[in-house]
Short mmCIF file of C-alpha atoms in Angstrom, two decimals:
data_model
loop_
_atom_site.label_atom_id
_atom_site.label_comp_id
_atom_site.label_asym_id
_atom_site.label_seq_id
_atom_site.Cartn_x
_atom_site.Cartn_y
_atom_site.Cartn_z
CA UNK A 1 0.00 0.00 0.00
CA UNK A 2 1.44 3.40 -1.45
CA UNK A 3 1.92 5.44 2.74
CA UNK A 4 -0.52 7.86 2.95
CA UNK A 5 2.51 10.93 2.95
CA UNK A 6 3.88 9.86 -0.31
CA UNK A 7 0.49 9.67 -1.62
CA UNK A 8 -0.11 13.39 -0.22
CA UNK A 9 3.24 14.43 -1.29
CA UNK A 10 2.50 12.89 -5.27
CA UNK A 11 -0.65 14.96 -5.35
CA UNK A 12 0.38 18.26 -3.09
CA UNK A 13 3.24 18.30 -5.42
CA UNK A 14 0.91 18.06 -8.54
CA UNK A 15 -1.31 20.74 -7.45
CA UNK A 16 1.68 23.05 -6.44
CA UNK A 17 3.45 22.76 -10.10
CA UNK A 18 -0.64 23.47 -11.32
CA UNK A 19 -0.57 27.15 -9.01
CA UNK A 20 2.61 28.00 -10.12
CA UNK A 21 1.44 27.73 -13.63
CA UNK A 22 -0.85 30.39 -12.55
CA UNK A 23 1.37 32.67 -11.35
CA UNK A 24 3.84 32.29 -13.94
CA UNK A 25 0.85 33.67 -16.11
CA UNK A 26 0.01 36.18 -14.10
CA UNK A 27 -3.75 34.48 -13.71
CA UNK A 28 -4.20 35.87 -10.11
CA UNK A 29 -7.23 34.58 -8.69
CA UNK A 30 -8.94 36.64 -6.12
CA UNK A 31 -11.76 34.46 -5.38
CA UNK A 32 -12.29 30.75 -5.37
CA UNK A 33 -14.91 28.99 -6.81
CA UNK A 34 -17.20 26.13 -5.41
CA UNK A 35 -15.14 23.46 -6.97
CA UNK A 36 -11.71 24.84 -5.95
CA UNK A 37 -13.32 25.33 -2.38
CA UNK A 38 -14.80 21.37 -2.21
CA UNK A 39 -11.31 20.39 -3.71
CA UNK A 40 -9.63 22.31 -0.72
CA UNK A 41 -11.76 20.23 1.83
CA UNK A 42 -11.40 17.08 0.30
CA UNK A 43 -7.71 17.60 0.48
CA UNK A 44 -7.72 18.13 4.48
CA UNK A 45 -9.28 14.27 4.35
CA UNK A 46 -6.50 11.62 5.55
CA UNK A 47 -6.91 7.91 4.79
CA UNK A 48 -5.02 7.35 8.59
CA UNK A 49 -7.86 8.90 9.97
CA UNK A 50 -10.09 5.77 11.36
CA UNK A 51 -13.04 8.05 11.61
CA UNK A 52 -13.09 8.86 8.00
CA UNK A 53 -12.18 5.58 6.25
CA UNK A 54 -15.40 4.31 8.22
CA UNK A 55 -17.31 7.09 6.63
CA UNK A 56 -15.78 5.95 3.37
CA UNK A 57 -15.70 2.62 3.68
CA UNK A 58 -18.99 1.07 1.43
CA UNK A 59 -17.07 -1.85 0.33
CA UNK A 60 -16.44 -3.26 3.77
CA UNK A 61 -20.23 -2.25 4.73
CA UNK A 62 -21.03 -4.46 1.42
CA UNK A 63 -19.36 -7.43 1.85
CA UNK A 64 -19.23 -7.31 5.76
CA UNK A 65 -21.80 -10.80 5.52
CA UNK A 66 -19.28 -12.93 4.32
CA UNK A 67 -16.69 -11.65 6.94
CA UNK A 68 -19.18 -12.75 9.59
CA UNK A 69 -19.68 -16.66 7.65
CA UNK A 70 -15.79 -16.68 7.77
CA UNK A 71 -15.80 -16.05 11.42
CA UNK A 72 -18.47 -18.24 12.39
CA UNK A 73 -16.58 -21.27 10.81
CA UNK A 74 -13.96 -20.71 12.43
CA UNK A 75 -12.07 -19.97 9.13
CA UNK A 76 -10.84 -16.65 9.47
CA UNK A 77 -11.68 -14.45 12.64
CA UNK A 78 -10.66 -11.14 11.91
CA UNK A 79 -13.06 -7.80 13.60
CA UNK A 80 -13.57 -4.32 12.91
CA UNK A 81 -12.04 -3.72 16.05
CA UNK A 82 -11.85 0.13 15.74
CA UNK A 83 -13.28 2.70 13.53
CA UNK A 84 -11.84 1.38 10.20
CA UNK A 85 -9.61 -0.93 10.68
CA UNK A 86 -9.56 -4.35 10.66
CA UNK A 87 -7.44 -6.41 13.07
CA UNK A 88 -6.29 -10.42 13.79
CA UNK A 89 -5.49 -10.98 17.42
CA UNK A 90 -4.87 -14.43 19.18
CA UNK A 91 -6.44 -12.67 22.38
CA UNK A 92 -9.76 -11.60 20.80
CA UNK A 93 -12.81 -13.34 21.21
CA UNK A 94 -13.49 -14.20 17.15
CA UNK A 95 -10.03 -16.40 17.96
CA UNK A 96 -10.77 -17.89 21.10
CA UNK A 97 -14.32 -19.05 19.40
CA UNK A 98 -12.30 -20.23 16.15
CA UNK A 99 -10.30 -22.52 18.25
CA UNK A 100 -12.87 -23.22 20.44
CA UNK A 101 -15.23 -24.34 17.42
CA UNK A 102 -11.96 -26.34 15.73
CA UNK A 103 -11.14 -28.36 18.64
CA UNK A 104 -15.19 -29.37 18.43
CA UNK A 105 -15.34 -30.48 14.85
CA UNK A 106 -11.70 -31.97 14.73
CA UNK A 107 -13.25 -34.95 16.87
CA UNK A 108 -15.69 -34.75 14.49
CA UNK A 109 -13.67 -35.24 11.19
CA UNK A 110 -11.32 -37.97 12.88
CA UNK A 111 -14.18 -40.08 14.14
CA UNK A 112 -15.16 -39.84 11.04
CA UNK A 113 -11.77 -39.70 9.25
CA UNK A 114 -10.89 -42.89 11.18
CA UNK A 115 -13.91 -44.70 9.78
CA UNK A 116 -13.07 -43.94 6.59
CA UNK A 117 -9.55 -45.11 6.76
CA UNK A 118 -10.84 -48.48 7.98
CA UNK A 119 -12.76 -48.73 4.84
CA UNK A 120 -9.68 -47.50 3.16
CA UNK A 121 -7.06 -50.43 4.29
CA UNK A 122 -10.00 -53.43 3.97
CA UNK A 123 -9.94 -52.77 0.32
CA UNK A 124 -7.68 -54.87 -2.18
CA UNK A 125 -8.95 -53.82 -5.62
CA UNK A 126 -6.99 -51.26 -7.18
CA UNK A 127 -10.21 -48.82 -8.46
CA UNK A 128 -11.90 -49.12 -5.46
CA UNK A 129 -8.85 -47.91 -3.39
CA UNK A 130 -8.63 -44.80 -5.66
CA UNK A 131 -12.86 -44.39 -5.21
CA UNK A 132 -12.40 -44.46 -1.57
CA UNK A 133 -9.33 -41.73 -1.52
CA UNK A 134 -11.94 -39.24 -2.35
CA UNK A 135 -13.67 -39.56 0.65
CA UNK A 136 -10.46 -38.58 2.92
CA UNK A 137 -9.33 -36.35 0.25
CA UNK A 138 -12.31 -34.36 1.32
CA UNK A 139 -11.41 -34.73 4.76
CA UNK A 140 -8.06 -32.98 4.37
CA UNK A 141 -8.69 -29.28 4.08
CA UNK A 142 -10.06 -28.83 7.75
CA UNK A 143 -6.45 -29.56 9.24
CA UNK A 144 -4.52 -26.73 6.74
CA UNK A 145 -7.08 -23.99 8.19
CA UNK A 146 -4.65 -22.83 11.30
CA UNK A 147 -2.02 -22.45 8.01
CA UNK A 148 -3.87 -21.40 5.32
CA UNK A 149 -6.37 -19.34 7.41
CA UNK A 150 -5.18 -18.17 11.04
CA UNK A 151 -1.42 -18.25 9.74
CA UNK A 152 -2.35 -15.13 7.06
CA UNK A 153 -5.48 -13.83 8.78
CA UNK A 154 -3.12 -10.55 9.68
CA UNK A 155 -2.26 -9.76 6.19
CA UNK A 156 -5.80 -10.42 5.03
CA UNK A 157 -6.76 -7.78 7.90
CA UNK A 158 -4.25 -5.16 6.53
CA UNK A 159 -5.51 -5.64 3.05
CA UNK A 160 -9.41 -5.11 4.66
CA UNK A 161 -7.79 -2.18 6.00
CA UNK A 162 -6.23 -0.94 2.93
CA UNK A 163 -9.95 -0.71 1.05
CA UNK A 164 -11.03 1.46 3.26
CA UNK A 165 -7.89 3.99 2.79
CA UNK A 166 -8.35 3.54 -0.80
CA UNK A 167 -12.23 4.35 -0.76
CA UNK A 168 -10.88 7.87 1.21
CA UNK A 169 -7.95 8.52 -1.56
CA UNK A 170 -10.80 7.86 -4.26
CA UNK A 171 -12.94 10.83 -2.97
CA UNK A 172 -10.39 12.84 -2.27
CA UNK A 173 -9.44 12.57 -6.40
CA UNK A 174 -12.66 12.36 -7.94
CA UNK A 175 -15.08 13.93 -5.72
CA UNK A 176 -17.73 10.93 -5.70
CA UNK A 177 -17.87 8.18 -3.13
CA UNK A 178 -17.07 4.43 -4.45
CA UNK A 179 -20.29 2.62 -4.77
CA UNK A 180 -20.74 -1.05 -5.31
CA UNK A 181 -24.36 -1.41 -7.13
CA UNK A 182 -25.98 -4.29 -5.98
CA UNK A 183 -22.97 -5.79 -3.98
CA UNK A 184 -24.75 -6.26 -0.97
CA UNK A 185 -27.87 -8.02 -2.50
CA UNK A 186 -25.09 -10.21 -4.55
CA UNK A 187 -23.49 -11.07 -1.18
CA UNK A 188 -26.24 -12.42 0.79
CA UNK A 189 -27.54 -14.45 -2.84
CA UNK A 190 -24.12 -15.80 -3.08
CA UNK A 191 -23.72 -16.51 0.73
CA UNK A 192 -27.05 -18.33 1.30
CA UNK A 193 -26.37 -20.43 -2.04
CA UNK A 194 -23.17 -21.60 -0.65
CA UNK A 195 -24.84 -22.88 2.18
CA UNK A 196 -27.58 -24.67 -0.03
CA UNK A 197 -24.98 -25.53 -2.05
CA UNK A 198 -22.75 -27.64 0.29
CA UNK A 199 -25.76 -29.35 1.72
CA UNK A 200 -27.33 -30.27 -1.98
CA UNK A 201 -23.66 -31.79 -2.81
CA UNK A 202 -22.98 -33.35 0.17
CA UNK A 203 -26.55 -35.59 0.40
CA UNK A 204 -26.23 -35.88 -3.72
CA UNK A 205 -23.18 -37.26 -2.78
CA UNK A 206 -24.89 -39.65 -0.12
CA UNK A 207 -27.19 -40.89 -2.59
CA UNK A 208 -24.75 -41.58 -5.29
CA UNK A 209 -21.77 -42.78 -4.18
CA UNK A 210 -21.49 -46.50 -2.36
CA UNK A 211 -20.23 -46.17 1.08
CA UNK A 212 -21.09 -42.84 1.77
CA UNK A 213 -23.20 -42.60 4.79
CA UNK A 214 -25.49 -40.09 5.86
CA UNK A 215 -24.10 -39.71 8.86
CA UNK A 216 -20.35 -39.32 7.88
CA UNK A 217 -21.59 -35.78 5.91
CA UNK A 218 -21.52 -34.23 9.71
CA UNK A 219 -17.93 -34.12 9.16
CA UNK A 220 -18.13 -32.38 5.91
CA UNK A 221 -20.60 -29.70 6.36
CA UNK A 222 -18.28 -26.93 7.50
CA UNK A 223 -15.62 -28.13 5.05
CA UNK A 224 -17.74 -27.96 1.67
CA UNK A 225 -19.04 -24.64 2.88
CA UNK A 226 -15.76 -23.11 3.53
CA UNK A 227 -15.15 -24.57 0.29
CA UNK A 228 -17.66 -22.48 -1.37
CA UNK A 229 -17.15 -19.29 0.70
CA UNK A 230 -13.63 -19.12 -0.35
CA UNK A 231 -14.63 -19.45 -4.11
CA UNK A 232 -16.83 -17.08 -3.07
CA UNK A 233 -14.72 -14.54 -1.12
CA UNK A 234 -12.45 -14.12 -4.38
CA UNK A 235 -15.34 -13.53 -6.55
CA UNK A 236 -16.28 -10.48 -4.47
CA UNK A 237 -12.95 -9.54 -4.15
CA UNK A 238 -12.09 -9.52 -7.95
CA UNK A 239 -15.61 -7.98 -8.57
CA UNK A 240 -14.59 -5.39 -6.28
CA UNK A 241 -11.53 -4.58 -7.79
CA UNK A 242 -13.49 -4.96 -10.90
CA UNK A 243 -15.95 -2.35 -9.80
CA UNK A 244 -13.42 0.32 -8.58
CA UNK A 245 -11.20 0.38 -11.72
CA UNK A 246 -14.29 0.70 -13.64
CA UNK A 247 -15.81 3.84 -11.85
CA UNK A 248 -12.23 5.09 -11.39
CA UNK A 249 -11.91 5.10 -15.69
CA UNK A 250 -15.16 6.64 -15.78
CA UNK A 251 -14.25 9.59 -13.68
CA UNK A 252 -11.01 10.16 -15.74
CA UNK A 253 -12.77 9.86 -18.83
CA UNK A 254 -15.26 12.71 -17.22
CA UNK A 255 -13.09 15.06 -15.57
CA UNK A 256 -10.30 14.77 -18.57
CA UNK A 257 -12.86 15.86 -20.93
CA UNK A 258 -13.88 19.31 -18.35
CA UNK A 259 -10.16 19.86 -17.19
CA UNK A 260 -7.25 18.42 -19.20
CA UNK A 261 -4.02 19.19 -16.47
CA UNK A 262 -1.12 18.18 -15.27
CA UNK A 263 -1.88 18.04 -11.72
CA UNK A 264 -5.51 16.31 -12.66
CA UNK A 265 -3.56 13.51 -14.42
CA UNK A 266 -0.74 13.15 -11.60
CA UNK A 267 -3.61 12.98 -9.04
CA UNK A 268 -5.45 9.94 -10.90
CA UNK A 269 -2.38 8.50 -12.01
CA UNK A 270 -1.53 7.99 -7.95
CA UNK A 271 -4.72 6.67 -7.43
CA UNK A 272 -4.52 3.97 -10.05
CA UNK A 273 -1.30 3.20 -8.88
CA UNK A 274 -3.16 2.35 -5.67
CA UNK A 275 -5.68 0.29 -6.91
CA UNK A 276 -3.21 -1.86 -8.85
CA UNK A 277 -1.00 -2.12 -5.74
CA UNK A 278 -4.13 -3.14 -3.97
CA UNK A 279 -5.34 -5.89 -7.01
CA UNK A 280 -1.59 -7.42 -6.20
CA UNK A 281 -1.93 -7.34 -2.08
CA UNK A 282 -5.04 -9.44 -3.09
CA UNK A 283 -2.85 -12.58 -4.22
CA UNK A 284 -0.16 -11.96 -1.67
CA UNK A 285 -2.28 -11.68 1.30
CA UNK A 286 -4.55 -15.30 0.68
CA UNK A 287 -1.44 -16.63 -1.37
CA UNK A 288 -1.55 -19.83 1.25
CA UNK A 289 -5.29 -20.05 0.97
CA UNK A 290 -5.87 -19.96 -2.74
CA UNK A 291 -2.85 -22.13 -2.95
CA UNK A 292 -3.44 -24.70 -1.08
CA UNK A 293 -7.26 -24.46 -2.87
CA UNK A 294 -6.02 -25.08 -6.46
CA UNK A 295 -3.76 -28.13 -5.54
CA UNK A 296 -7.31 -29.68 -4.01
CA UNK A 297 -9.15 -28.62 -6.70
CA UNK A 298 -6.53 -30.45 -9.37
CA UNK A 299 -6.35 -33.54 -6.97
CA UNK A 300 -9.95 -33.99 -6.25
CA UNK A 301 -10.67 -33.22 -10.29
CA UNK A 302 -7.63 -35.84 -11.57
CA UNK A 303 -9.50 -38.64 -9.00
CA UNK A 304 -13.05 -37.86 -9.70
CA UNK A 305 -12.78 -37.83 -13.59
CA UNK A 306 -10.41 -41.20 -13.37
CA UNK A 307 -12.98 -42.95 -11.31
CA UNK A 308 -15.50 -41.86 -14.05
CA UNK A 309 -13.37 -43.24 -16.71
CA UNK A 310 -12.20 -46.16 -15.12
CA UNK A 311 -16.21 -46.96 -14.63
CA UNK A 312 -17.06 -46.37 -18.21
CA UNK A 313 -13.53 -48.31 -19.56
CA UNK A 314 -14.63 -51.73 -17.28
CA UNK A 315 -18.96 -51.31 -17.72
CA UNK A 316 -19.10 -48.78 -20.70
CA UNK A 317 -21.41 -45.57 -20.14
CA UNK A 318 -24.57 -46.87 -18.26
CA UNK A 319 -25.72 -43.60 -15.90
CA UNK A 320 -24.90 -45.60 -12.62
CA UNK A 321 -24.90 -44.33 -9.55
CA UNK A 322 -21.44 -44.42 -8.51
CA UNK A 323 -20.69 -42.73 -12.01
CA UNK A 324 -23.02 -40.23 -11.46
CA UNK A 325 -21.33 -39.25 -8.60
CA UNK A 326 -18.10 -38.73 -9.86
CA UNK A 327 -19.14 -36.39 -12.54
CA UNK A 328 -20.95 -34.77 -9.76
CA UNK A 329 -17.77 -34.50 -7.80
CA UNK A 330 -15.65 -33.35 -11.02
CA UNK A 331 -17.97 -30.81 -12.38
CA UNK A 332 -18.21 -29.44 -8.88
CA UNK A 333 -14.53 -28.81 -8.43
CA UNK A 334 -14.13 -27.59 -11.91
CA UNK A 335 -16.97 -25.21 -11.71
CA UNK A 336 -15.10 -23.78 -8.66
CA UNK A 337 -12.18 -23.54 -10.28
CA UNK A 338 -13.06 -21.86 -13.23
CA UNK A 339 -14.66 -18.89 -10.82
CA UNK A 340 -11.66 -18.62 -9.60
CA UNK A 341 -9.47 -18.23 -12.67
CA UNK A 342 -11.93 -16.09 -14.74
CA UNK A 343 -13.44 -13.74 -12.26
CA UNK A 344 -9.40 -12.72 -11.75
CA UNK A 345 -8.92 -12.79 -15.68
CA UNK A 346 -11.46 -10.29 -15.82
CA UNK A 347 -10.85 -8.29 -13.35
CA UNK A 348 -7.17 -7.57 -14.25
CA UNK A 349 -8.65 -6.97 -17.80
CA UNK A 350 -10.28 -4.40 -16.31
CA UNK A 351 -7.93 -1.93 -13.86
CA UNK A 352 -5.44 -0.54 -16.99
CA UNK A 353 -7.73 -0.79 -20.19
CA UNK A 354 -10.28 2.02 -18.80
CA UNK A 355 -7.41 4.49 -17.81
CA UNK A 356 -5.48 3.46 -20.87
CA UNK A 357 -8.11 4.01 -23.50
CA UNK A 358 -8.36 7.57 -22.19
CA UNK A 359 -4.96 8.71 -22.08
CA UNK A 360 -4.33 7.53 -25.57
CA UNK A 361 -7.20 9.16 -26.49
CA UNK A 362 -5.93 12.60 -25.57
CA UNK A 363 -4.87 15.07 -28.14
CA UNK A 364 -1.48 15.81 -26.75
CA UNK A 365 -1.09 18.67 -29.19
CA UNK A 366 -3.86 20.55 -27.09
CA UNK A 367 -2.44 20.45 -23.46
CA UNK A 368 0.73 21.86 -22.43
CA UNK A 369 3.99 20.25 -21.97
CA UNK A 370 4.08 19.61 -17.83
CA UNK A 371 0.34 17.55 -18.69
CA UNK A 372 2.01 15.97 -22.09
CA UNK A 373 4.88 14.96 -19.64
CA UNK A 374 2.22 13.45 -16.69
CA UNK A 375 0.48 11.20 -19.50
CA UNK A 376 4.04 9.64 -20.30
CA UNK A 377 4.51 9.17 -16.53
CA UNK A 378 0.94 7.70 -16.32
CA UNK A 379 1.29 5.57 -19.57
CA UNK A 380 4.79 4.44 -18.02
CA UNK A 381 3.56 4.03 -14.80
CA UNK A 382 0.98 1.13 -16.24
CA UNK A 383 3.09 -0.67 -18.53
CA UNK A 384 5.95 -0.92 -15.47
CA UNK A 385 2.91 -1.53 -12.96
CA UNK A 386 0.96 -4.73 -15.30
CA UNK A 387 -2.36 -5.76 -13.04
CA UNK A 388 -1.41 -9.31 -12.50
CA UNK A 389 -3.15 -11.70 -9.88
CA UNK A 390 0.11 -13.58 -8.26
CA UNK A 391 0.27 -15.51 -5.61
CA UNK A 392 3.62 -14.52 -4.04
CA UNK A 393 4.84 -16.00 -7.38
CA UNK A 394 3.47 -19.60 -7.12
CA UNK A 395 1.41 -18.71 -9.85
CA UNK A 396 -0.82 -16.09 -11.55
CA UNK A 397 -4.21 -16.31 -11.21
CA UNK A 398 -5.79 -16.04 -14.48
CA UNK A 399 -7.25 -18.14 -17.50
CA UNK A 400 -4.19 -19.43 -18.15
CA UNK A 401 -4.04 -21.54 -15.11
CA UNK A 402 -7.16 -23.22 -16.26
CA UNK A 403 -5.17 -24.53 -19.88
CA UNK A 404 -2.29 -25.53 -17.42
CA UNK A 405 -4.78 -27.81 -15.02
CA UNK A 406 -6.14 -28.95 -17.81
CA UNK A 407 -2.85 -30.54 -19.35
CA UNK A 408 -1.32 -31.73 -15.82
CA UNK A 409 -4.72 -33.24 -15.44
CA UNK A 410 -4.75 -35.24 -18.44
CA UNK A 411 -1.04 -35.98 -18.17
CA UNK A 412 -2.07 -37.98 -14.34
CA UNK A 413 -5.22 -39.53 -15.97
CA UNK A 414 -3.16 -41.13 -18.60
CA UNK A 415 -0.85 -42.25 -16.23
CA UNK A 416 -3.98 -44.10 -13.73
CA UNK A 417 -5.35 -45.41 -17.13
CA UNK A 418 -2.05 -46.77 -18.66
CA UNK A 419 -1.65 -48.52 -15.13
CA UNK A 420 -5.20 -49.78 -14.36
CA UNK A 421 -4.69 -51.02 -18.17
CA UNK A 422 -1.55 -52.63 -17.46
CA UNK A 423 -2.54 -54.01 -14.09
CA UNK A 424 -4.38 -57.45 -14.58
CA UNK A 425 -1.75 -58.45 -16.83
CA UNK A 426 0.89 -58.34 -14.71
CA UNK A 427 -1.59 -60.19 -12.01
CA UNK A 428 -1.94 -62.82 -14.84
CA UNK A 429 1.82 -62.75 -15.41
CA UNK A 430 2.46 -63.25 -12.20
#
């Protein structure tokens, strides 16, 4: 996040070189206008101030729903503990009920995870023993959630934090508020079909698969829905960003057209700077969580889809239950998947083309040379500064990483087929 005094400095030191201009001129203004005088208040605004980056804050007020789902699984217990800001401390009650509610369903998952395991080692046949792996698979993400959601839960609070800072340094450069339209509703749609979701898998699963009791889904509940959420937490997040680079384009495009100067383009060219700095503190601060996510998401797909083919190979295609439930399970994880490489695809698409559309499509002939200089800065400024979705530099989070599943996929199915193929003659061999 750009500090808050450079970010002052960048546009202080924009608006300086704007009233020298003046005076070099001799335009002596007596008397300030409305505009100038709503500029000069906007400028007294500070993004430190907790006070005003509550005021400012509609994107945390939006999304604050699936903040309080995280928390009550136990998932990720950051609070608003003061006037915008969000905070992670072991102390705090949202972590003492996390632990609290882990220690609870842990019993649950290795009663159940024990069971399972049972079933696991009494099995011989080869397909089977893969089938089976799917049910512990699915077992596995509960005991990465100290790692992949306590262990970053501080970074995810400073990049909270850092919307609401943003939200103040986007007022204080265009003049508007940053609104969300129909965030909120989106949220609470999203949220509710998570939860319908997870319960509509889980007993489709029941009814599908062999082996799958009714009462071992009390173990999975929480699991499948965190599942979900976190698909759904990126989503917003990327729509978000989405959002903001969209109504930040529009007010360049607006105020370009009325007021073509150096210290306007300095002044949005720090902001977008901001916004793509916070687009990258996205990947970096859930790097462990959406990292840990993909590598289920390939394992769970590569099993799924084998058992599937390894079905149809041995009894051809004949809508059975148990291969029912595997394309259940496959298109389930892929669907996921795919949210979570295209909403960032798009949303990336979205933070330089807006910005970059207008500056080339100013007549640099018509402005003087300090603004002609600030559009090379800004122009610079985005080709140095691409919007890419990394995480930490495990990989980049866009449709690209679908194409790459896709092929390590198929490279691991061929391998399970090429052995179940190869497997009974060797037993015959032998």
């Amino acid at each position: 996040m750009i500090p808050d005094h450079l970010f002052d400095e960048g546009i202080n030191n924009s608006l300086l070189r704007n009233d020298m201009k003046h005076v070099h001129l001799n335009r002596i203004v007596y008397s300030k206008t409305q505009k100038d005088y709503e500029r000069d208040q906007r400028n007294l605004l500070s993004s430190q101030d907790g006070d005003t980056c509550e005021i400012h804050d509609q994107f945390y007020r939006d999304h604050k729903l699936l903040l309080v789902l995280f928390r009550a699984l136990a998932v990720m217990p950051i609070t608003r503990s003061r006037p915008g800001t969000i905070t992670f401390s072991w102390k705090s009650r949202a972590t003492t009920y996390a632990i609290f509610f882990y220690i609870v369903t842990t019993i649950i998952v290795l009663v159940v995870g024990y069971e399972r395991l049972m079933i696991l080692r009494s099995i011989k046949k080869f397909d089977d023993y893969i089938y089976s792996i799917l049910f512990v698979a699915f077992l596995v993400p509960h005991f990465w959630i100290p790692f992949v959601g306590w262990g970053v839960a501080h970074q995810v609070a400073i990049y909270k934090t850092n919307w609401g800072k943003f939200q103040v340094r986007y007022y204080r450069v265009t003049g508007e508020n940053l609104k969300f339209p129909n965030l909120k509703t989106s949220i609470v749609i999203i949220s509710v079909g998570c939860l319908l979701l997870a319960v509509c898998f889980l007993l489709s699963l029941c009814a599908l698969l062999d082996g799958f009791l009714l009462r071992h889904t009390t173990a999975y509940y929480h699991i499948i829905t965190m599942i979900n959420m976190n698909c759904a937490l990126w989503y917003i997040n990327c729509k978000g960003i989405k959002i903001a680079s969209q109504s930040l384009s529009n007010c360049f495009s607006r105020d370009v057209s009325i007021e073509c100067t150096a210290s306007l383009i300095s002044s949005y060219r720090f902001l977008w700077l901001n916004l793509s700095e916070l687009l990258q503190s996205l990947g970096n601060a859930y790097a462990r969580t959406y990292s840990t996510y993909c590598l289920f998401m390939f394992f769970n797909i590569t099993i799924a889809v084998y058992g599937a083919l390894s079905e149809i190979v041995d009894h051809g295609f004949r809508f059975s239950f148990k291969e029912m439930g595997l394309i259940v399970d496959a298109a389930y994880c892929s669907t996921l998947l795919f949210i979570f490489a295209d909403c960032s695809h798009k949303s990336t698409l979205k933070v330089a083309a807006g910005v970059q559309d207008c500056l080339l499509s100013i007549d640099v002939l018509s402005v003087d040379r300090p603004t002609q200089k600030e559009i090379d800065h800004f122009i610079q400024a985005i080709e140095m500064n691409p919007a890419v979705v990394s995480l930490k530099g495990y990989a980049h989070v866009n449709r690209e990483l679908l194409t790459s599943a896709i092929s390590m996929i198929a490279i691991y199915l061929i391998v399970l087929l090429q052995f179940k193929i190869s497997l009974p003659k060797e037993i015959s061999s032998s």
